[in-house]
C-alpha cells in the first residue's frame, strides 16, 4: 500500500464555539443520550448530550481511562436502565449530571464537560 492510500488521521479539537444548534430538546428522551460530531475548520469535535431527571448535560466523548469514545454503538451512552453513563470499552461508570466516575478503571476521575444549554426548546453549545 502506498503512502497516498493510507488515510490521514482526523485532527481533533476539544471545545466548540457557542450557539451551535444540536437538536430539539424534545428529541432527547429522559433518560436519554445522543452523540454529535462537529466539524470545526479542518478538525472534528466529538461530544454527547444526556438528559436525566430533566437536566441536560454535555460531555466530551472521551473516556478518561484510555481516551476511547464512550459509546461502542451510536447514541448508546447510558446503562440499559438509564441511571449511569457506561463506557462500552472498559466498563467505567459515570454519574450522568456530574460526570464523576463512580466505578471501573477510572474511579475517581471525571468526564470533560462540554457546555450546552437549552434555549427556546433547542439544545445548543454554550
PDB file of C-alpha atoms in Angstrom:
ATOM      1  CA  UNK A   1       0.000   0.000   0.000  1.00  0.00           C
ATOM      2  CA  UNK A   2       1.458   3.360  -0.974  1.00  0.00           C
ATOM      3  CA  UNK A   3       1.604   6.279   1.461  1.00  0.00           C
ATOM      4  CA  UNK A   4      -1.054   8.084  -0.569  1.00  0.00           C
ATOM      5  CA  UNK A   5      -3.503   5.209   0.071  1.00  0.00           C
ATOM      6  CA  UNK A   6      -3.182   5.452   3.874  1.00  0.00           C
ATOM      7  CA  UNK A   7      -5.973   7.660   5.257  1.00  0.00           C
ATOM      8  CA  UNK A   8      -4.782  10.670   7.222  1.00  0.00           C
ATOM      9  CA  UNK A   9      -5.719  10.793  10.888  1.00  0.00           C
ATOM     10  CA  UNK A  10      -8.508  13.283  11.517  1.00  0.00           C
ATOM     11  CA  UNK A  11      -7.494  16.198  13.682  1.00  0.00           C
ATOM     12  CA  UNK A  12      -9.475  16.558  16.912  1.00  0.00           C
ATOM     13  CA  UNK A  13     -10.482  19.618  18.880  1.00  0.00           C
ATOM     14  CA  UNK A  14     -11.757  19.543  22.454  1.00  0.00           C
ATOM     15  CA  UNK A  15     -14.129  22.532  22.521  1.00  0.00           C
ATOM     16  CA  UNK A  16     -16.767  24.135  20.330  1.00  0.00           C
ATOM     17  CA  UNK A  17     -17.964  27.651  19.637  1.00  0.00           C
ATOM     18  CA  UNK A  18     -21.120  28.775  21.466  1.00  0.00           C
ATOM     19  CA  UNK A  19     -24.518  28.844  19.801  1.00  0.00           C
ATOM     20  CA  UNK A  20     -24.328  25.768  17.553  1.00  0.00           C
ATOM     21  CA  UNK A  21     -27.776  24.126  17.385  1.00  0.00           C
ATOM     22  CA  UNK A  22     -27.559  20.409  18.206  1.00  0.00           C
ATOM     23  CA  UNK A  23     -31.116  19.071  18.472  1.00  0.00           C
ATOM     24  CA  UNK A  24     -34.593  19.840  19.748  1.00  0.00           C
ATOM     25  CA  UNK A  25     -34.961  19.292  23.483  1.00  0.00           C
ATOM     26  CA  UNK A  26     -37.975  17.032  22.856  1.00  0.00           C
ATOM     27  CA  UNK A  27     -35.748  14.742  20.743  1.00  0.00           C
ATOM     28  CA  UNK A  28     -33.871  13.679  23.899  1.00  0.00           C
ATOM     29  CA  UNK A  29     -35.650  11.012  25.922  1.00  0.00           C
ATOM     30  CA  UNK A  30     -35.499  11.247  29.726  1.00  0.00           C
ATOM     31  CA  UNK A  31     -33.290   9.382  30.428  1.00  0.00           C
ATOM     32  CA  UNK A  32     -31.617   9.512  27.035  1.00  0.00           C
ATOM     33  CA  UNK A  33     -28.446  10.376  25.172  1.00  0.00           C
ATOM     34  CA  UNK A  34     -27.239  11.445  21.768  1.00  0.00           C
ATOM     35  CA  UNK A  35     -23.778  11.784  20.225  1.00  0.00           C
ATOM     36  CA  UNK A  36     -22.558  14.595  17.988  1.00  0.00           C
ATOM     37  CA  UNK A  37     -19.572  15.097  15.695  1.00  0.00           C
ATOM     38  CA  UNK A  38     -18.994  18.710  14.689  1.00  0.00           C
ATOM     39  CA  UNK A  39     -16.552  19.821  12.027  1.00  0.00           C
ATOM     40  CA  UNK A  40     -14.674  22.916  13.156  1.00  0.00           C
ATOM     41  CA  UNK A  41     -12.384  24.119  10.401  1.00  0.00           C
ATOM     42  CA  UNK A  42     -10.218  21.170   9.421  1.00  0.00           C
ATOM     43  CA  UNK A  43     -10.741  19.355  12.747  1.00  0.00           C
ATOM     44  CA  UNK A  44     -13.555  17.441  14.447  1.00  0.00           C
ATOM     45  CA  UNK A  45     -15.145  17.619  17.877  1.00  0.00           C
ATOM     46  CA  UNK A  46     -16.821  14.516  19.362  1.00  0.00           C
ATOM     47  CA  UNK A  47     -19.299  15.014  22.187  1.00  0.00           C
ATOM     48  CA  UNK A  48     -22.542  13.703  23.623  1.00  0.00           C
ATOM     49  CA  UNK A  49     -25.526  15.074  25.457  1.00  0.00           C
ATOM     50  CA  UNK A  50     -27.555  13.262  28.107  1.00  0.00           C
ATOM     51  CA  UNK A  51     -30.915  14.026  29.674  1.00  0.00           C
ATOM     52  CA  UNK A  52     -31.615  12.685  33.143  1.00  0.00           C
ATOM     53  CA  UNK A  53     -34.313  13.897  35.525  1.00  0.00           C
ATOM     54  CA  UNK A  54     -34.994  16.915  33.315  1.00  0.00           C
ATOM     55  CA  UNK A  55     -31.332  18.023  33.420  1.00  0.00           C
ATOM     56  CA  UNK A  56     -29.372  18.192  30.168  1.00  0.00           C
ATOM     57  CA  UNK A  57     -25.579  17.885  30.341  1.00  0.00           C
ATOM     58  CA  UNK A  58     -22.896  17.706  27.659  1.00  0.00           C
ATOM     59  CA  UNK A  59     -19.653  15.729  27.744  1.00  0.00           C
ATOM     60  CA  UNK A  60     -16.610  15.374  25.517  1.00  0.00           C
ATOM     61  CA  UNK A  61     -16.819  11.866  24.047  1.00  0.00           C
ATOM     62  CA  UNK A  62     -13.558  10.588  25.527  1.00  0.00           C
ATOM     63  CA  UNK A  63     -13.140   8.206  28.448  1.00  0.00           C
ATOM     64  CA  UNK A  64     -10.542   9.453  30.967  1.00  0.00           C
ATOM     65  CA  UNK A  65      -9.255   5.878  31.363  1.00  0.00           C
ATOM     66  CA  UNK A  66      -7.880   5.141  27.899  1.00  0.00           C
ATOM     67  CA  UNK A  67      -9.030   8.039  25.726  1.00  0.00           C
ATOM     68  CA  UNK A  68     -11.535   5.956  23.739  1.00  0.00           C
ATOM     69  CA  UNK A  69     -15.008   7.214  22.827  1.00  0.00           C
ATOM     70  CA  UNK A  70     -17.575   6.270  25.485  1.00  0.00           C
ATOM     71  CA  UNK A  71     -20.153   4.572  23.243  1.00  0.00           C
ATOM     72  CA  UNK A  72     -19.479   1.428  21.254  1.00  0.00           C
ATOM     73  CA  UNK A  73     -22.827   1.858  19.456  1.00  0.00           C
ATOM     74  CA  UNK A  74     -24.233   5.122  18.115  1.00  0.00           C
ATOM     75  CA  UNK A  75     -26.036   7.134  20.840  1.00  0.00           C
ATOM     76  CA  UNK A  76     -25.728   4.328  23.467  1.00  0.00           C
ATOM     77  CA  UNK A  77     -24.054   6.216  26.287  1.00  0.00           C
ATOM     78  CA  UNK A  78     -26.316   5.150  29.151  1.00  0.00           C
ATOM     79  CA  UNK A  79     -26.695   1.877  31.017  1.00  0.00           C
ATOM     80  CA  UNK A  80     -29.800  -0.104  29.976  1.00  0.00           C
ATOM     81  CA  UNK A  81     -31.787   1.336  32.913  1.00  0.00           C
ATOM     82  CA  UNK A  82     -30.634   4.885  32.055  1.00  0.00           C
ATOM     83  CA  UNK A  83     -29.187   5.527  35.500  1.00  0.00           C
ATOM     84  CA  UNK A  84     -25.485   5.937  34.579  1.00  0.00           C
ATOM     85  CA  UNK A  85     -23.156   6.669  31.671  1.00  0.00           C
ATOM     86  CA  UNK A  86     -21.287   3.492  30.720  1.00  0.00           C
ATOM     87  CA  UNK A  87     -18.019   3.288  28.790  1.00  0.00           C
ATOM     88  CA  UNK A  88     -18.672   0.405  26.416  1.00  0.00           C
ATOM     89  CA  UNK A  89     -14.964  -0.407  26.061  1.00  0.00           C
ATOM     90  CA  UNK A  90     -13.801  -0.974  29.641  1.00  0.00           C
ATOM     91  CA  UNK A  91     -16.915  -0.703  31.801  1.00  0.00           C
ATOM     92  CA  UNK A  92     -16.220   2.603  33.549  1.00  0.00           C
ATOM     93  CA  UNK A  93     -19.415   4.047  35.043  1.00  0.00           C
ATOM     94  CA  UNK A  94     -20.124   7.782  35.385  1.00  0.00           C
ATOM     95  CA  UNK A  95     -22.785   9.922  37.046  1.00  0.00           C
ATOM     96  CA  UNK A  96     -24.806  11.476  34.170  1.00  0.00           C
ATOM     97  CA  UNK A  97     -25.065  15.004  35.561  1.00  0.00           C
ATOM     98  CA  UNK A  98     -21.721  15.425  37.376  1.00  0.00           C
ATOM     99  CA  UNK A  99     -19.572  13.264  35.070  1.00  0.00           C
ATOM    100  CA  UNK A 100     -17.849  11.707  38.092  1.00  0.00           C
ATOM    101  CA  UNK A 101     -16.507   8.185  37.553  1.00  0.00           C
ATOM    102  CA  UNK A 102     -18.079   6.015  40.247  1.00  0.00           C
ATOM    103  CA  UNK A 103     -16.787   2.625  39.132  1.00  0.00           C
ATOM    104  CA  UNK A 104     -14.395   0.831  36.849  1.00  0.00           C
ATOM    105  CA  UNK A 105     -10.831   1.555  35.775  1.00  0.00           C
ATOM    106  CA  UNK A 106     -11.018   5.344  36.129  1.00  0.00           C
ATOM    107  CA  UNK A 107     -12.807   5.525  39.513  1.00  0.00           C
ATOM    108  CA  UNK A 108     -12.225   8.949  40.997  1.00  0.00           C
ATOM    109  CA  UNK A 109     -11.785  10.505  37.533  1.00  0.00           C
ATOM    110  CA  UNK A 110     -14.276  12.652  35.669  1.00  0.00           C
ATOM    111  CA  UNK A 111     -15.574  13.205  32.159  1.00  0.00           C
ATOM    112  CA  UNK A 112     -14.651  16.503  30.497  1.00  0.00           C
ATOM    113  CA  UNK A 113     -17.672  18.843  30.437  1.00  0.00           C
ATOM    114  CA  UNK A 114     -18.994  20.162  27.119  1.00  0.00           C
ATOM    115  CA  UNK A 115     -21.009  23.315  27.809  1.00  0.00           C
ATOM    116  CA  UNK A 116     -24.540  23.073  26.401  1.00  0.00           C
ATOM    117  CA  UNK A 117     -27.756  24.942  27.158  1.00  0.00           C
ATOM    118  CA  UNK A 118     -31.403  24.862  26.138  1.00  0.00           C
ATOM    119  CA  UNK A 119     -32.997  27.994  24.682  1.00  0.00           C
ATOM    120  CA  UNK A 120     -36.406  28.100  23.011  1.00  0.00           C
ATOM    121  CA  UNK A 121     -36.568  24.294  23.017  1.00  0.00           C
ATOM    122  CA  UNK A 122     -33.238  23.852  21.177  1.00  0.00           C
ATOM    123  CA  UNK A 123     -30.127  22.289  22.725  1.00  0.00           C
ATOM    124  CA  UNK A 124     -27.119  24.421  21.729  1.00  0.00           C
ATOM    125  CA  UNK A 125     -23.451  24.640  22.549  1.00  0.00           C
ATOM    126  CA  UNK A 126     -22.789  27.242  25.231  1.00  0.00           C
TER     127      UNK A 126
END
